PDB file of C-alpha atoms in Angstrom:
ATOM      1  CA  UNK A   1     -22.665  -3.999   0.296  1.00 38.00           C
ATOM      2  CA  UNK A   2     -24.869  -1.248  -0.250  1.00 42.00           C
ATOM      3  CA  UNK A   3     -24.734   1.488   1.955  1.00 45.00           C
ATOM      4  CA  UNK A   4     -27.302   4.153   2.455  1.00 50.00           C
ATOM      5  CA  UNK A   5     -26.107   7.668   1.607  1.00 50.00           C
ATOM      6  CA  UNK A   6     -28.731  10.204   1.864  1.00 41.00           C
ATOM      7  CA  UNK A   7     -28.809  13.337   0.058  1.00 37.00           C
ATOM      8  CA  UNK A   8     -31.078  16.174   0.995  1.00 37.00           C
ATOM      9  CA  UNK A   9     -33.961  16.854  -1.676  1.00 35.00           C
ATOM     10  CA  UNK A  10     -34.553  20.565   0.493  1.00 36.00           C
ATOM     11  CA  UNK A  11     -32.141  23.259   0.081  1.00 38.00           C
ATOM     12  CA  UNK A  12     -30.267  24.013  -2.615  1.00 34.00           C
ATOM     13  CA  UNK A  13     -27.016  23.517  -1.165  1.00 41.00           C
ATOM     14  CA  UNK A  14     -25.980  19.711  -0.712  1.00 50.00           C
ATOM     15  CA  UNK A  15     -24.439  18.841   2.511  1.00 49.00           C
ATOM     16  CA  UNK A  16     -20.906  18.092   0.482  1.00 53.00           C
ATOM     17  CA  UNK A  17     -21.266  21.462  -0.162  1.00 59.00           C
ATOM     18  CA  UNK A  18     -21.710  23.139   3.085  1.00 68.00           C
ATOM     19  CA  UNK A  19     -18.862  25.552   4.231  1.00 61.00           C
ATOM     20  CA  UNK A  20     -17.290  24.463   7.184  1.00 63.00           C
ATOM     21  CA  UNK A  21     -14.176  26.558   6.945  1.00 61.00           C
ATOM     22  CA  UNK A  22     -15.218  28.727  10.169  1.00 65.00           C
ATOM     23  CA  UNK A  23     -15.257  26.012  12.513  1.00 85.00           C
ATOM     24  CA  UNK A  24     -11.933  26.174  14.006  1.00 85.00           C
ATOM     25  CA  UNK A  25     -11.153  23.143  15.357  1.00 93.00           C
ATOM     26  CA  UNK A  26      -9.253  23.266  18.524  1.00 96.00           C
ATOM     27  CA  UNK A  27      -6.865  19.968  19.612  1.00 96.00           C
ATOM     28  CA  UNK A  28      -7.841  20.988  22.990  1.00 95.00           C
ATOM     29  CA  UNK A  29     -11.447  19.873  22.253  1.00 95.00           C
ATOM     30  CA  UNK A  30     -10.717  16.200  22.938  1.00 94.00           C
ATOM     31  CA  UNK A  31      -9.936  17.108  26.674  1.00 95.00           C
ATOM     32  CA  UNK A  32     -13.605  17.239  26.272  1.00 96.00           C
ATOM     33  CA  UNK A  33     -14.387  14.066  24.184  1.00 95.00           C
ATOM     34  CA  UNK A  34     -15.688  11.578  27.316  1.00 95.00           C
ATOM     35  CA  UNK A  35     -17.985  13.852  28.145  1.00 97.00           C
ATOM     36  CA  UNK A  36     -19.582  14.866  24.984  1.00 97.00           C
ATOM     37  CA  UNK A  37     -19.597  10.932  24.682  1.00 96.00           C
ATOM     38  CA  UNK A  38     -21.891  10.902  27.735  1.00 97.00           C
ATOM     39  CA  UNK A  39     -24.307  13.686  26.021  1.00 97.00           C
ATOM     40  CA  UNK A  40     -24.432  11.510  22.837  1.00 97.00           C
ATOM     41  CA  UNK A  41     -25.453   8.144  25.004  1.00 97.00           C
ATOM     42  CA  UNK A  42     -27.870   9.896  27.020  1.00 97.00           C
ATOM     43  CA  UNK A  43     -30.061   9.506  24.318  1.00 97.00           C
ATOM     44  CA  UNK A  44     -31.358   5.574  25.322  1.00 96.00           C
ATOM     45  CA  UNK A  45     -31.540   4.278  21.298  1.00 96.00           C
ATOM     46  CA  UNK A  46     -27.900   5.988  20.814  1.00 96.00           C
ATOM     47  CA  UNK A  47     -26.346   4.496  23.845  1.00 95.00           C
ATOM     48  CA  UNK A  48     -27.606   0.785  23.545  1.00 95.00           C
ATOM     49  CA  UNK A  49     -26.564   1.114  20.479  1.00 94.00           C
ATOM     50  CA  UNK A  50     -23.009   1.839  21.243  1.00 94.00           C
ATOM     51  CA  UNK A  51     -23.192  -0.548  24.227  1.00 93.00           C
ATOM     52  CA  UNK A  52     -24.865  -3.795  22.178  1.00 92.00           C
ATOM     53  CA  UNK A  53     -23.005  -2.871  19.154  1.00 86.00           C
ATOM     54  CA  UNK A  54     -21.417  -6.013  17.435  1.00 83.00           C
ATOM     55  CA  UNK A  55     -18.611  -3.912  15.579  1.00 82.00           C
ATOM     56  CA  UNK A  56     -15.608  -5.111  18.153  1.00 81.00           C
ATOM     57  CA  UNK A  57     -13.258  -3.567  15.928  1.00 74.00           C
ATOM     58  CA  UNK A  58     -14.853  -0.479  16.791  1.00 74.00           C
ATOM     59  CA  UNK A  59     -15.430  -1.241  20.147  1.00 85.00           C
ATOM     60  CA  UNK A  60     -13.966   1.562  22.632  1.00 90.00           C
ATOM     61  CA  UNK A  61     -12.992  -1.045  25.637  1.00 87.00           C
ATOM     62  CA  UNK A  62     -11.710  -3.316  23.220  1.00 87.00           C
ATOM     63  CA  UNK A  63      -9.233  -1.149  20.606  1.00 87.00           C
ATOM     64  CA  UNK A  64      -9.305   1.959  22.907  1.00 90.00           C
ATOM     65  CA  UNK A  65      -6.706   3.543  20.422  1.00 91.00           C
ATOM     66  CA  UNK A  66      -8.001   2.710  17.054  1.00 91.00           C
ATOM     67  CA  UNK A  67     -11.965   3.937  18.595  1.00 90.00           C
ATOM     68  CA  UNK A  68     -10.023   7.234  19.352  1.00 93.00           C
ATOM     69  CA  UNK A  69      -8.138   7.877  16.102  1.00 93.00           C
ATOM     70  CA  UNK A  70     -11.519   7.082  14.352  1.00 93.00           C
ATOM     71  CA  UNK A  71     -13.653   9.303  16.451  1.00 94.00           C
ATOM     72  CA  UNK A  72     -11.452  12.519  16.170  1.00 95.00           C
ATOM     73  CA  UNK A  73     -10.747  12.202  12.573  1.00 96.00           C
ATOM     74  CA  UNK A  74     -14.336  11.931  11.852  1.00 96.00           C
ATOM     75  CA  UNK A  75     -14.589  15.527  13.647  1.00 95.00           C
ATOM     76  CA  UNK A  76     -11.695  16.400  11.174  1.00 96.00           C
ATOM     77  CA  UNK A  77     -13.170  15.198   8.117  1.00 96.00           C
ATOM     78  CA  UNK A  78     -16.447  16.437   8.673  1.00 95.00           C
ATOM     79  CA  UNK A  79     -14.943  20.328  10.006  1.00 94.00           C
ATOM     80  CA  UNK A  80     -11.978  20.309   7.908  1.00 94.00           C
ATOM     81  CA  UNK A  81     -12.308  18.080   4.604  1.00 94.00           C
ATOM     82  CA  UNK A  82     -12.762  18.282   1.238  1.00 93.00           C
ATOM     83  CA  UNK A  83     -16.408  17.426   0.165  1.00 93.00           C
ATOM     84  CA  UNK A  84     -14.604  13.879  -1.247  1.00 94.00           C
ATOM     85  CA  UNK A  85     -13.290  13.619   2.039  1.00 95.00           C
ATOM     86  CA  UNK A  86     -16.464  13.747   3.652  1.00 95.00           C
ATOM     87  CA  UNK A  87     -17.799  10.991   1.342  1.00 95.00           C
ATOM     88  CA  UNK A  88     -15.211   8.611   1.449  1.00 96.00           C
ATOM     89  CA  UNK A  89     -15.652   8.784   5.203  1.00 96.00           C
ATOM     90  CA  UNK A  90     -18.944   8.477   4.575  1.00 95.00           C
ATOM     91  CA  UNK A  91     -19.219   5.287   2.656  1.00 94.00           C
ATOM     92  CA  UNK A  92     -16.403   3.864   5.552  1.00 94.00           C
ATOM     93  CA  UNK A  93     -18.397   4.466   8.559  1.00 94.00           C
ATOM     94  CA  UNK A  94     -21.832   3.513   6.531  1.00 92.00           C
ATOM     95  CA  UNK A  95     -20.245   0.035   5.974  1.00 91.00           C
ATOM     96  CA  UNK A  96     -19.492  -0.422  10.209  1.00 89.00           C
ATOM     97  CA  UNK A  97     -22.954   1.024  10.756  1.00 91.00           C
ATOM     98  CA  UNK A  98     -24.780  -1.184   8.631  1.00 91.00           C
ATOM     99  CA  UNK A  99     -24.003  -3.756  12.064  1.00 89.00           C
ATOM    100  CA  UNK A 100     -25.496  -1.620  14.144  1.00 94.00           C
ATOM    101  CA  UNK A 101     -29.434  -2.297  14.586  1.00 94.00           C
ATOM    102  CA  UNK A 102     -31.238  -3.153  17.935  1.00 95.00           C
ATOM    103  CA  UNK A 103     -32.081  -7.250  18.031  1.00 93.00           C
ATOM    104  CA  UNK A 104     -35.387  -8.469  19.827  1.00 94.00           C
ATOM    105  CA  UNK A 105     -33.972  -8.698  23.105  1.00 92.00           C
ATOM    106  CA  UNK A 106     -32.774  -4.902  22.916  1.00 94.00           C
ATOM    107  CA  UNK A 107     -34.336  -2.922  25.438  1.00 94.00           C
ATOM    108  CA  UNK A 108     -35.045  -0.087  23.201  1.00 94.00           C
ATOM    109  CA  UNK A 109     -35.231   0.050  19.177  1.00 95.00           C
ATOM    110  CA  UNK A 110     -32.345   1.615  17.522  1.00 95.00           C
ATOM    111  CA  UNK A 111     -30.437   1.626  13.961  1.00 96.00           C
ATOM    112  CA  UNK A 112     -27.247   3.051  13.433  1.00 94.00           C
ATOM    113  CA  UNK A 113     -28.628   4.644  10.180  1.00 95.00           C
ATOM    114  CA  UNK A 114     -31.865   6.477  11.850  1.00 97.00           C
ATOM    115  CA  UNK A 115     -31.190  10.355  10.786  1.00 97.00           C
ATOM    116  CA  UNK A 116     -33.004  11.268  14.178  1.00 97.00           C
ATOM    117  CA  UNK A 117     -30.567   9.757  16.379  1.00 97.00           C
ATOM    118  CA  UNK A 118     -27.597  10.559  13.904  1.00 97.00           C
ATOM    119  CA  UNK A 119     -28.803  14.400  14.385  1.00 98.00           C
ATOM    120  CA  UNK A 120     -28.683  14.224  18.263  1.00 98.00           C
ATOM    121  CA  UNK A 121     -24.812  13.009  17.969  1.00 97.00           C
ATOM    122  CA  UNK A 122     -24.312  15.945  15.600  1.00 97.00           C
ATOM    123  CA  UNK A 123     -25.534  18.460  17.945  1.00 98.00           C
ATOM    124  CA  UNK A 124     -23.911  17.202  20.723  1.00 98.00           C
ATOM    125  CA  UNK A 125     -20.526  17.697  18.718  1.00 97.00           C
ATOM    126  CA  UNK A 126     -21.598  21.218  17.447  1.00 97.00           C
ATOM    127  CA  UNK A 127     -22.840  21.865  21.413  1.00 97.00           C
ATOM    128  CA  UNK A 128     -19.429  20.654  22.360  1.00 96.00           C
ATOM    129  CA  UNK A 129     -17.688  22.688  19.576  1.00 96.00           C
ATOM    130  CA  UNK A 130     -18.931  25.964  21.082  1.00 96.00           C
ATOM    131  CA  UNK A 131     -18.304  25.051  24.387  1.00 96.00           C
ATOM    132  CA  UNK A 132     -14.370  24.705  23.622  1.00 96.00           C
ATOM    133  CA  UNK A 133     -14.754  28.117  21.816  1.00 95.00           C
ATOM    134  CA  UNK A 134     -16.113  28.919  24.842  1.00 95.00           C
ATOM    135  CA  UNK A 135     -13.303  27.618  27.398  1.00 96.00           C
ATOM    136  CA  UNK A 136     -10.186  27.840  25.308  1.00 96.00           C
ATOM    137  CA  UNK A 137     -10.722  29.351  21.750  1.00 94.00           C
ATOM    138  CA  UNK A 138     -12.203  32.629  20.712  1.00 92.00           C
ATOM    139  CA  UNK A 139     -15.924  33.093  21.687  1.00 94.00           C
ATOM    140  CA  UNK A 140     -16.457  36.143  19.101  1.00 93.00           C
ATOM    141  CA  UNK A 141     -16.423  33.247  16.083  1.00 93.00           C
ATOM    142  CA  UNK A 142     -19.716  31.759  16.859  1.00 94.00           C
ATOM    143  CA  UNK A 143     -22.485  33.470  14.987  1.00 95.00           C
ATOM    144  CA  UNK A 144     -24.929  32.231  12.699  1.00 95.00           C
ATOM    145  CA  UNK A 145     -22.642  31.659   9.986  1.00 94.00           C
ATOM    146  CA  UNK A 146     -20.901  28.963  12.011  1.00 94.00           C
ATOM    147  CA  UNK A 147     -23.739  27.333  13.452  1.00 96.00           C
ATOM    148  CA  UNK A 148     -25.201  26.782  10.178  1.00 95.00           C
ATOM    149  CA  UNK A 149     -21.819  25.439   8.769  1.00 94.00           C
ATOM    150  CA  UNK A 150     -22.349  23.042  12.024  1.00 95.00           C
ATOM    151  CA  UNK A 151     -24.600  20.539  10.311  1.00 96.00           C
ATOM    152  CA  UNK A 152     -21.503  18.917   8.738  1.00 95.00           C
ATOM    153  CA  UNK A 153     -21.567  17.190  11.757  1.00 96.00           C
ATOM    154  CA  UNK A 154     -24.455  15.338  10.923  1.00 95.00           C
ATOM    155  CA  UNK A 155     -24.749  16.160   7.234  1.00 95.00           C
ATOM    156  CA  UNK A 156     -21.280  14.125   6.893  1.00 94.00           C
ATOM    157  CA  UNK A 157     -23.312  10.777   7.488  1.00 93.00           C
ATOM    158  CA  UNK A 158     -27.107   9.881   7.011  1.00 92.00           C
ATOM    159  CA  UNK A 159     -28.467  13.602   8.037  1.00 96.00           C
ATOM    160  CA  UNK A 160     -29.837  15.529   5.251  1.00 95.00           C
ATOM    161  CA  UNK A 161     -29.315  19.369   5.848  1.00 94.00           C
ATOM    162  CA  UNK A 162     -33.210  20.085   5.954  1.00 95.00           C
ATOM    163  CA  UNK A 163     -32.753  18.125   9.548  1.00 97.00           C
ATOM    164  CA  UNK A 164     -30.733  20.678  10.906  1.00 98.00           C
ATOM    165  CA  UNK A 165     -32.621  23.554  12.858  1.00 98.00           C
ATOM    166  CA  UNK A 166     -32.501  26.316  10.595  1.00 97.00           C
ATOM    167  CA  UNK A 167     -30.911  28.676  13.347  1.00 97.00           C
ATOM    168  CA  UNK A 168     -29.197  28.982  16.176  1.00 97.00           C
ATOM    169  CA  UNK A 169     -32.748  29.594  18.750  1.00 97.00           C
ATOM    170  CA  UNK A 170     -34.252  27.016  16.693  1.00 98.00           C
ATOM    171  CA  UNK A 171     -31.319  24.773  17.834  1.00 98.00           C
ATOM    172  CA  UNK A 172     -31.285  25.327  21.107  1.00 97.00           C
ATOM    173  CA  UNK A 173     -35.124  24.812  21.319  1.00 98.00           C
ATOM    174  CA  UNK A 174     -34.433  21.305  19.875  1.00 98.00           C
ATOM    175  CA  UNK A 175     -31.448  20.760  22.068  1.00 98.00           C
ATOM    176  CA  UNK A 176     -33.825  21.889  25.536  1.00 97.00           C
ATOM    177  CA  UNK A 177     -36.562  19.661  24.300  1.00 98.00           C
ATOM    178  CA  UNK A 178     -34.652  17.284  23.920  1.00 98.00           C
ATOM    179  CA  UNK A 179     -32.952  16.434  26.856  1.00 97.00           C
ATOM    180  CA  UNK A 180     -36.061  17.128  28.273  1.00 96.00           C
ATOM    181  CA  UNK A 181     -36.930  13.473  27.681  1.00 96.00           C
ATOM    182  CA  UNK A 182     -33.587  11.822  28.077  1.00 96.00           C
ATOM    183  CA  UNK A 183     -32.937   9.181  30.187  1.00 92.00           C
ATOM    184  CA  UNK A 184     -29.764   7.214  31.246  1.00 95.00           C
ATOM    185  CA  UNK A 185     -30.650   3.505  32.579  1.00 94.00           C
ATOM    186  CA  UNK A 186     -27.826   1.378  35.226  1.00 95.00           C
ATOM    187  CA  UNK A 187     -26.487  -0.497  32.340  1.00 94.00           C
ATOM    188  CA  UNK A 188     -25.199   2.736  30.529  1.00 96.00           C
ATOM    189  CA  UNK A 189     -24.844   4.921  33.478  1.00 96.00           C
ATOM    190  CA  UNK A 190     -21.836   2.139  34.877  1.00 96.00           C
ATOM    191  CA  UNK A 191     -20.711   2.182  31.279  1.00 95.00           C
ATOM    192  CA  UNK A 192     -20.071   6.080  31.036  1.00 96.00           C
ATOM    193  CA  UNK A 193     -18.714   6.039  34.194  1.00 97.00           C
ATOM    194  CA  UNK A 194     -15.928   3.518  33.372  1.00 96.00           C
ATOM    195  CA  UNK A 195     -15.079   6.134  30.079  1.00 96.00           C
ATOM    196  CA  UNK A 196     -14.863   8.602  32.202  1.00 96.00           C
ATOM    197  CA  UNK A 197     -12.582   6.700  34.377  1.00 95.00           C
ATOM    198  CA  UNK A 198     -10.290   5.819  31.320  1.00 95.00           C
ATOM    199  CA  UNK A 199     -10.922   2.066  32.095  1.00 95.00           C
ATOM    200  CA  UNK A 200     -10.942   0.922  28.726  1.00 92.00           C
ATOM    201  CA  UNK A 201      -7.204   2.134  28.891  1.00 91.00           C
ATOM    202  CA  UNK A 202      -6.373  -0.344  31.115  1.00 93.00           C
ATOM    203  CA  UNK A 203      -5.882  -0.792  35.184  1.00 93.00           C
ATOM    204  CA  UNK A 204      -2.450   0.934  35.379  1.00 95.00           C
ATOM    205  CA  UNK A 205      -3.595   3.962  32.907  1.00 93.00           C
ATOM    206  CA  UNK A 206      -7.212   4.136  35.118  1.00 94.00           C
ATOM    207  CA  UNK A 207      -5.414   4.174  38.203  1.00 94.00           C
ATOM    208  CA  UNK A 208      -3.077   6.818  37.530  1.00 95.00           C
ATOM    209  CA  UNK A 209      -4.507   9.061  35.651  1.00 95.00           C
ATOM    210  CA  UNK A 210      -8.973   8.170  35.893  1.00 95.00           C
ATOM    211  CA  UNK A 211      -9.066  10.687  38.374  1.00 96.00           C
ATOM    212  CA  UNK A 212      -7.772  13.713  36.432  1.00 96.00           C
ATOM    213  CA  UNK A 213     -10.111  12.229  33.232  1.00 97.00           C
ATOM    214  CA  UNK A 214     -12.907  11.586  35.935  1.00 97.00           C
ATOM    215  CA  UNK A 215     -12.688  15.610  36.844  1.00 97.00           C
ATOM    216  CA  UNK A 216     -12.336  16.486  33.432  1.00 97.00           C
ATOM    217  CA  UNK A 217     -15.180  14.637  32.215  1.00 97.00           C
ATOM    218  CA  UNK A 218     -17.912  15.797  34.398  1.00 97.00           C
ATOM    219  CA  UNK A 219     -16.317  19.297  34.351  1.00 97.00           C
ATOM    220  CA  UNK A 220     -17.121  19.390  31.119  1.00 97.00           C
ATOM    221  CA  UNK A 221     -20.830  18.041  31.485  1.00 97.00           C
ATOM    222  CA  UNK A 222     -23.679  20.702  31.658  1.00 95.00           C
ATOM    223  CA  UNK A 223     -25.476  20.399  34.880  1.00 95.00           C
ATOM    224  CA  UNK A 224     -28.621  18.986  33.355  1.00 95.00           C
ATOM    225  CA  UNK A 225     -26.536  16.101  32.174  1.00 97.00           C
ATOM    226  CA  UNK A 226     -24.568  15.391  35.886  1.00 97.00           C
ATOM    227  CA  UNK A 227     -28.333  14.888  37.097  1.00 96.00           C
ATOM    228  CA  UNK A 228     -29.141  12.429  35.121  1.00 96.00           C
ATOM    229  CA  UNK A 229     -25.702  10.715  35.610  1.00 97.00           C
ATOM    230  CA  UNK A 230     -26.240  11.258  39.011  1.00 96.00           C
ATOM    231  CA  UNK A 231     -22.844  12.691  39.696  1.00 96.00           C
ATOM    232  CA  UNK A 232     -21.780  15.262  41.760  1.00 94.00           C
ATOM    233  CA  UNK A 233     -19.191  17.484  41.202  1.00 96.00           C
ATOM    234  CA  UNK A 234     -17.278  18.895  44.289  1.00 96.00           C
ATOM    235  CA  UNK A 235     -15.796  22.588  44.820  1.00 97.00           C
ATOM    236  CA  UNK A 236     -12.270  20.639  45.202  1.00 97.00           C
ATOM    237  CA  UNK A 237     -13.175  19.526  41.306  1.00 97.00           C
ATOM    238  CA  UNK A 238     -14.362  22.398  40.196  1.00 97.00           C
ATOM    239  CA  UNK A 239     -10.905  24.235  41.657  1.00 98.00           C
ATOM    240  CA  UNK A 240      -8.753  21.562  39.421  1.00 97.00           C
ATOM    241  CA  UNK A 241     -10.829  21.514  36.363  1.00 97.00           C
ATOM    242  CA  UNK A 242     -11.021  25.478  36.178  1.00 97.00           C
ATOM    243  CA  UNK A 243      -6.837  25.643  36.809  1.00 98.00           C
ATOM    244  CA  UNK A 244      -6.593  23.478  34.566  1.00 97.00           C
ATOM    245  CA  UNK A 245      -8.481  25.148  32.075  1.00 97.00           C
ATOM    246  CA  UNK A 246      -6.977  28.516  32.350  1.00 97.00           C
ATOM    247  CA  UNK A 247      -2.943  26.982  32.226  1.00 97.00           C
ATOM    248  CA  UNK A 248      -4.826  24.980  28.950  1.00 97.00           C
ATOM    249  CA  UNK A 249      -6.649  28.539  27.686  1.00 97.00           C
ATOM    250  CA  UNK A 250      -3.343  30.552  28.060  1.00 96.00           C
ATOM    251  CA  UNK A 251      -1.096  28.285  26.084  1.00 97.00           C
ATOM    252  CA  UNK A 252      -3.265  27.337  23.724  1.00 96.00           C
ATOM    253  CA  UNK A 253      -4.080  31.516  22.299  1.00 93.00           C
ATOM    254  CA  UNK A 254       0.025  31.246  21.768  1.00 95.00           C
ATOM    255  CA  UNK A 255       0.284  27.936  19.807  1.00 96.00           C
ATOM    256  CA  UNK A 256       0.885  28.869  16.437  1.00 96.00           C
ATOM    257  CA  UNK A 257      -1.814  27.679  14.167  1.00 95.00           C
ATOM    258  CA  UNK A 258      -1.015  24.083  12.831  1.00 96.00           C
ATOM    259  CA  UNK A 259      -0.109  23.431  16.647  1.00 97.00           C
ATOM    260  CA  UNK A 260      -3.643  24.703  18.182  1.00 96.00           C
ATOM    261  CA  UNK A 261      -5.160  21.914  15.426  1.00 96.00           C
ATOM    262  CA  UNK A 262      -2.942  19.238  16.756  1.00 96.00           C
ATOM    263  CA  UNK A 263      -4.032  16.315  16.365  1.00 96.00           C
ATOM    264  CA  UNK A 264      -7.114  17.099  13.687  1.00 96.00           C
ATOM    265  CA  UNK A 265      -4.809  18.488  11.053  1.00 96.00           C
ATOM    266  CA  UNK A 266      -2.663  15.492  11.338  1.00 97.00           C
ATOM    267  CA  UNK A 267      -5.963  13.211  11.443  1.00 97.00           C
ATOM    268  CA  UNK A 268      -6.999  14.506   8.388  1.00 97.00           C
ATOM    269  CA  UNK A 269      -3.965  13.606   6.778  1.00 97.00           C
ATOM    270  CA  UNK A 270      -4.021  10.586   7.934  1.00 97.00           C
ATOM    271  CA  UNK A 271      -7.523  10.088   6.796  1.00 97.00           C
ATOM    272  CA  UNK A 272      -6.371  11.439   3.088  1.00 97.00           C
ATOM    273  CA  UNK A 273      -3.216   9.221   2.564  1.00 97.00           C
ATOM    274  CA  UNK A 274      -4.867   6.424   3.927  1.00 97.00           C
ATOM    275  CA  UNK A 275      -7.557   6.894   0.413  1.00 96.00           C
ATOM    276  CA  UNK A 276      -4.761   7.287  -1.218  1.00 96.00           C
ATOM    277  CA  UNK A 277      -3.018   4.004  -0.488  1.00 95.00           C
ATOM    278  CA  UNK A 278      -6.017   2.243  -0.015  1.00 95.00           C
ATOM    279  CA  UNK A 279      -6.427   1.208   3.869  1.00 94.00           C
ATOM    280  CA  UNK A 280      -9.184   0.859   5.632  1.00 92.00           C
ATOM    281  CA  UNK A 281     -10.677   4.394   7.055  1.00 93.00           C
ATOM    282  CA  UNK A 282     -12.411   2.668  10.176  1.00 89.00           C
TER     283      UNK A 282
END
């Protein structure tokens, strides 16, 4: 199967080439990960296309473990790989994608492979990246330098780096515009809700523990987003998630490094012996 692999014809500098060695990346971020899901599916093409998608294998409610382990270590390959990393990804995911297109009874047009929707996932990550900078990392590191090393995010699939807002105002101009227009419909809304209610983990895992996931989830939503979820998020919530954060904050700054990239470092090794020995990436 051919897969389409984009390169940019713009810049100089390829998006293998990009330098993405000052995005820390923080274990702590997928505390996080639900609700930078929900800023990703916002977008109506991207979130039918997750919901319709006829990939089981990568199917969230279905192999709620394998979805996981190939969600973060695309964040890992793309923030902390080799430039042969990032392709062999690449080529993996391409080949899952290449399922994912809308069918006539879709209610909105999508393909997996559509650089404009691929760019809206990458800046929710990089969005989501600073925000955990933001909560439980170190602030002073985001600059220009690292937002423009932020387009491996999209640059690591179908993006080419001429897609990515040249700075950081230019970014968040796209971003406001953006979800300006967004719109989440029942069918998705019920469908975040249940992620953020861990019930693709099962009833004994949602029932102990979707609460605290719940909290965390729309904690972690910007207030733009909880509107159009239509969620509220009470002063009692707001007490847990912001405990929570500082207890998280405090012993994350004295982790030694390896430790504060738990589990990406160990994802990306993963991801390289597994090209090694030839198993499947996705």
């Amino acid at each position: 199967m051919t897969v389409p692999d984009t390169q940019s014809d713009h810049p100089a500098t390829t998006r293998d080439e990009i330098d993405s060695s000052d995005l820390t990346m923080l274990g702590a971020a997928a505390l996080a990960g639900p609700a930078n899901v929900i800023m990703q599916l916002a977008m109506p093409a991207v979130g039918y296309g997750v919901y319709e998608s006829r990939v089981d294998s990568g199917n969230l409610f279905k192999h709620p473990v394998k979805r996981t382990r190939t969600t973060l270590s695309y964040l890992a390959v793309a923030a902390m790989g080799s430039p042969s990393d990032r392709r062999a990804y690449r080529r993996a995911v391409g080949r899952a994608h290449a399922r994912v297109h809308s069918t006539p009874d879709s209610p909105v047009a999508y393909n997996a492979f559509d650089p404009a929707l691929q760019l809206w996932v990458a800046a929710c990550l990089y969005k989501g990246w600073e925000d955990v900078q933001h909560i439980y990392g170190d602030p002073s590191i985001i600059s220009e330098e690292t937002y423009r090393a932020g387009a491996v995010m999209g640059t690591t699939l179908q993006v080419p780096q001429h897609m990515w807002p040249a700075t950081r105002a230019d970014f968040e101009t796209y971003w406001q515009n953006t979800v300006s227009t967004l719109e989440i419909d029942p069918p998705i809304r019920e469908h975040l809700l249940a992620i953020a209610r861990m019930e693709f983990a099962g009833p004994v895992v949602s029932r102990l523990g979707g609460w605290w996931s719940y909290i965390m989830t729309i904690g972690f939503l910007p207030e733009d987003f909880r509107d159009k979820m239509d969620v509220e998020f009470t002063p009692r919530q707001q007490t847990v998630f912001d405990v929570h954060n500082a207890i998280v904050r405090r012993v994350v700054r004295h982790l030694p490094k390896p430790l504060q990239q738990f589990p990406f470092n160990v994802l990306l090794a993963d991801v390289r012996r597994r090209i090694r020995t030839g198993r499947p990436l996705v």
